[in-house]
XYZ file of N, CA and C in Angstrom:
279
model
N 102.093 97.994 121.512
C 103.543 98.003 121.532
C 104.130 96.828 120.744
N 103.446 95.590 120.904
C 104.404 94.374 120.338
C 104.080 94.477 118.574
N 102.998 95.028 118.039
C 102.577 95.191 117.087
C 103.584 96.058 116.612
N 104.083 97.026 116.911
C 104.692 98.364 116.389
C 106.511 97.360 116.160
N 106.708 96.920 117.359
C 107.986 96.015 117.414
C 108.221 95.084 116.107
N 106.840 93.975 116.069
C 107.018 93.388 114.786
C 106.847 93.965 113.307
N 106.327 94.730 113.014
C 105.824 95.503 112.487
C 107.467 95.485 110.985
N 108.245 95.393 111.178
C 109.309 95.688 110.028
C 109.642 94.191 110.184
N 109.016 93.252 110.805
C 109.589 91.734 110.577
C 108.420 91.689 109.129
N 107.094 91.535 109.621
C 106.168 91.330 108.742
C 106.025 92.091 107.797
N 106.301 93.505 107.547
C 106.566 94.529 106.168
C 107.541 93.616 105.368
N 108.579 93.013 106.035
C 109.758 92.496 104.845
C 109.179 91.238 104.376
N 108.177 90.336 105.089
C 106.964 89.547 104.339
C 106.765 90.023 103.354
N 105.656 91.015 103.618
C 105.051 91.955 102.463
C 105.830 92.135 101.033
N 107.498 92.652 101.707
C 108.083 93.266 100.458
C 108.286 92.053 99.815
N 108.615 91.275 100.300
C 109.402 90.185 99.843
C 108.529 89.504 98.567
N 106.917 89.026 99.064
C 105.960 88.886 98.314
C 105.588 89.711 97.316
N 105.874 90.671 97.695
C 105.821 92.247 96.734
C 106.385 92.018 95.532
N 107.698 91.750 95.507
C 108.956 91.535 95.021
C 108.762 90.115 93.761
N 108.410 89.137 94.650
C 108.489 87.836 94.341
C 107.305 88.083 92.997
N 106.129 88.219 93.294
C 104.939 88.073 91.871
C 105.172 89.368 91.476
N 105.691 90.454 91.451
C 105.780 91.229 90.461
C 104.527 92.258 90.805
N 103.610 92.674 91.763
C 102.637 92.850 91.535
C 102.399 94.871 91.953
N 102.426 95.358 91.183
C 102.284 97.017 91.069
C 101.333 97.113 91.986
N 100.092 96.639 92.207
C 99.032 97.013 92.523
C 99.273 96.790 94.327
N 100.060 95.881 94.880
C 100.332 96.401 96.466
C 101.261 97.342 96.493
N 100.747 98.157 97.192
C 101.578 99.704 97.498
C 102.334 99.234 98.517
N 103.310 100.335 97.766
C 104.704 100.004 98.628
C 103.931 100.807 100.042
N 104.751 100.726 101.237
C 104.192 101.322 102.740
C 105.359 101.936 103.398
N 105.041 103.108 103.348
C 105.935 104.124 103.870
C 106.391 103.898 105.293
N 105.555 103.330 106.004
C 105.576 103.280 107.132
C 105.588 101.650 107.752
N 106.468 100.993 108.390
C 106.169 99.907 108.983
C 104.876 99.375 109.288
N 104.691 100.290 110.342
C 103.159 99.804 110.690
C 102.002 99.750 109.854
N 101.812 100.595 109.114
C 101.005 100.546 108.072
C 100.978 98.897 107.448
N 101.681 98.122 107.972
C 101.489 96.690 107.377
C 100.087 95.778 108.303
N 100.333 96.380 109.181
C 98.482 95.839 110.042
C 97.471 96.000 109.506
N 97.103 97.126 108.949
C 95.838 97.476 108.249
C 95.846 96.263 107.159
N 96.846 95.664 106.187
C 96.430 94.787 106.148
C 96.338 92.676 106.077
N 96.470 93.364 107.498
C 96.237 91.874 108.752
C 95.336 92.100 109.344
N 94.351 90.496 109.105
C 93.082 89.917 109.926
C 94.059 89.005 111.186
N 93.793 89.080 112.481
C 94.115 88.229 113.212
C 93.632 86.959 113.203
N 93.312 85.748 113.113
C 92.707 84.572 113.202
C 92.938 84.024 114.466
N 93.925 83.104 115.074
C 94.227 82.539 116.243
C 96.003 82.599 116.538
N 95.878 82.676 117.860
C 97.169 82.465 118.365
C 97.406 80.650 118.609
N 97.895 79.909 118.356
C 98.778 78.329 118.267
C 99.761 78.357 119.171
N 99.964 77.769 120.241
C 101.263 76.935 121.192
C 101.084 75.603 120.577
N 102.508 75.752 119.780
C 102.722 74.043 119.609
C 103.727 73.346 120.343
N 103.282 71.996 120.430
C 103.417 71.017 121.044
C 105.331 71.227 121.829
N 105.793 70.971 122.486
C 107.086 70.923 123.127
C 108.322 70.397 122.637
N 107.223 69.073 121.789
C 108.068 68.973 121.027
C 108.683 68.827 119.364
N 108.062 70.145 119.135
C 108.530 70.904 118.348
C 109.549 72.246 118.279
N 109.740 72.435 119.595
C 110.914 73.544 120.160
C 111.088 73.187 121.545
N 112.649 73.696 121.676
C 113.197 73.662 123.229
C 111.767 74.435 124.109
N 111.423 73.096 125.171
C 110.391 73.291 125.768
C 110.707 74.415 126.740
N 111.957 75.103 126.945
C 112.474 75.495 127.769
C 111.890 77.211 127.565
N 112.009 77.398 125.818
C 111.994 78.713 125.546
C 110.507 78.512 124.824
N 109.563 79.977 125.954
C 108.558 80.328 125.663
C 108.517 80.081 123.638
N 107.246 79.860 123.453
C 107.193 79.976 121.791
C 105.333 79.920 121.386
N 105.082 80.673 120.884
C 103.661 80.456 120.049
C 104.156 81.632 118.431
N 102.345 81.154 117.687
C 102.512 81.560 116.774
C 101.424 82.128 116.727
N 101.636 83.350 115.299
C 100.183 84.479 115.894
C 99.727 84.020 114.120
N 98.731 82.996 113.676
C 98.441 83.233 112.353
C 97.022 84.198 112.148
N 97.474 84.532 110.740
C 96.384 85.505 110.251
C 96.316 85.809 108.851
N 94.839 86.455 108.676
C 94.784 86.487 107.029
C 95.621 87.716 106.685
N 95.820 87.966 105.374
C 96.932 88.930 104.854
C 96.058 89.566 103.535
N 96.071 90.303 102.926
C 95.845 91.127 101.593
C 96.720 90.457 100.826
N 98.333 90.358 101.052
C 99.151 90.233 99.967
C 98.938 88.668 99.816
N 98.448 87.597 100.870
C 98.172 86.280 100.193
C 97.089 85.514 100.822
N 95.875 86.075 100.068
C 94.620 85.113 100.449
C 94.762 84.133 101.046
N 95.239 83.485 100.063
C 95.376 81.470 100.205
C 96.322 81.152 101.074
N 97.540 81.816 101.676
C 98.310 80.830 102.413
C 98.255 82.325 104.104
N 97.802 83.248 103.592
C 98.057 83.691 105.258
C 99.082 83.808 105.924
N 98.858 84.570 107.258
C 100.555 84.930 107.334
C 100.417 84.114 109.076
N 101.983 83.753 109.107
C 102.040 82.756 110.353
C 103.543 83.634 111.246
N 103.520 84.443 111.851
C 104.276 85.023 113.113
C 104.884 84.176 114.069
N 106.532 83.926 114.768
C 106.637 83.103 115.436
C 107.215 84.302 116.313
N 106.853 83.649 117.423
C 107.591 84.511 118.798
C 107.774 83.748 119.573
N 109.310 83.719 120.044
C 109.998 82.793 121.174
C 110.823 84.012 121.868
N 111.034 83.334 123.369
C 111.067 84.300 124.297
C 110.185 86.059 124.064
N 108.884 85.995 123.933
C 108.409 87.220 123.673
C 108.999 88.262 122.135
N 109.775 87.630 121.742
C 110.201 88.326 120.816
C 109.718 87.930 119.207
N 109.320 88.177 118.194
C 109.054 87.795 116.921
C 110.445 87.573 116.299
N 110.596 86.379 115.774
C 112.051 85.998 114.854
C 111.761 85.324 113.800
N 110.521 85.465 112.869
C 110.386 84.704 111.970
C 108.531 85.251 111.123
N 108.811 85.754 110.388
C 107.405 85.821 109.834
C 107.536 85.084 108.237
N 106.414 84.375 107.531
C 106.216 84.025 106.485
C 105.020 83.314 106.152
N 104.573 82.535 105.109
C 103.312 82.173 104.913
C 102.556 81.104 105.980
N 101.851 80.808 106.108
C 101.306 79.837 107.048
C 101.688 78.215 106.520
N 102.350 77.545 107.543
C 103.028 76.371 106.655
C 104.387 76.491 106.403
N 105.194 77.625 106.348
C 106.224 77.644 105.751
C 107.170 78.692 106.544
N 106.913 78.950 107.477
C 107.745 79.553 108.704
C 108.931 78.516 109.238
N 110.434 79.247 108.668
C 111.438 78.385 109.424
C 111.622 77.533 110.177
N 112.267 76.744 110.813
C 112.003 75.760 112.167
C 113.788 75.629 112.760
């Protein structure tokens, strides 16, 4: 279920990267979900308290990606919800 939920946060990753290098060869994805197939999970991260209101639940789900070897994709979810996907390192604050 939470997969299917995030699922059009992390596609607009995708497009966005899509977009950005120019690159024909990632297929566009008809389907939201179709953006898992390609995501490796690596580890889930709770950082420190104080780095966000300790108040509101928060971790991050990083993982490897197809569309970027080298930097990987980093998921934030506060209060159970995903509000932020982008490269690992470079997720909003």
């Amino acid at each position: 279920m939470i997969l299917r939920i995030t699922a059009p946060l992390v596609l607009q990753n995708y497009d966005v990267y899509r977009d950005m290098i120019g690159d024909e060869s990632m297929p566009l994805l008809a389907n939201p979900i179709q953006v898992w197939d390609e995501v490796t999970f690596s580890y889930i991260y709770v950082p420190p308290h104080v780095e966000y209101d300790r108040h509101i639940p928060t971790f991050e789900l990083l993982a490897e990606c197809s569309w970027d070897p080298e930097h990987g994709l980093e998921v934030r979810f506060r209060n159970g919800v995903a509000d932020d996907a982008d490269q690992i390192g470079e997720t909003g604050r």
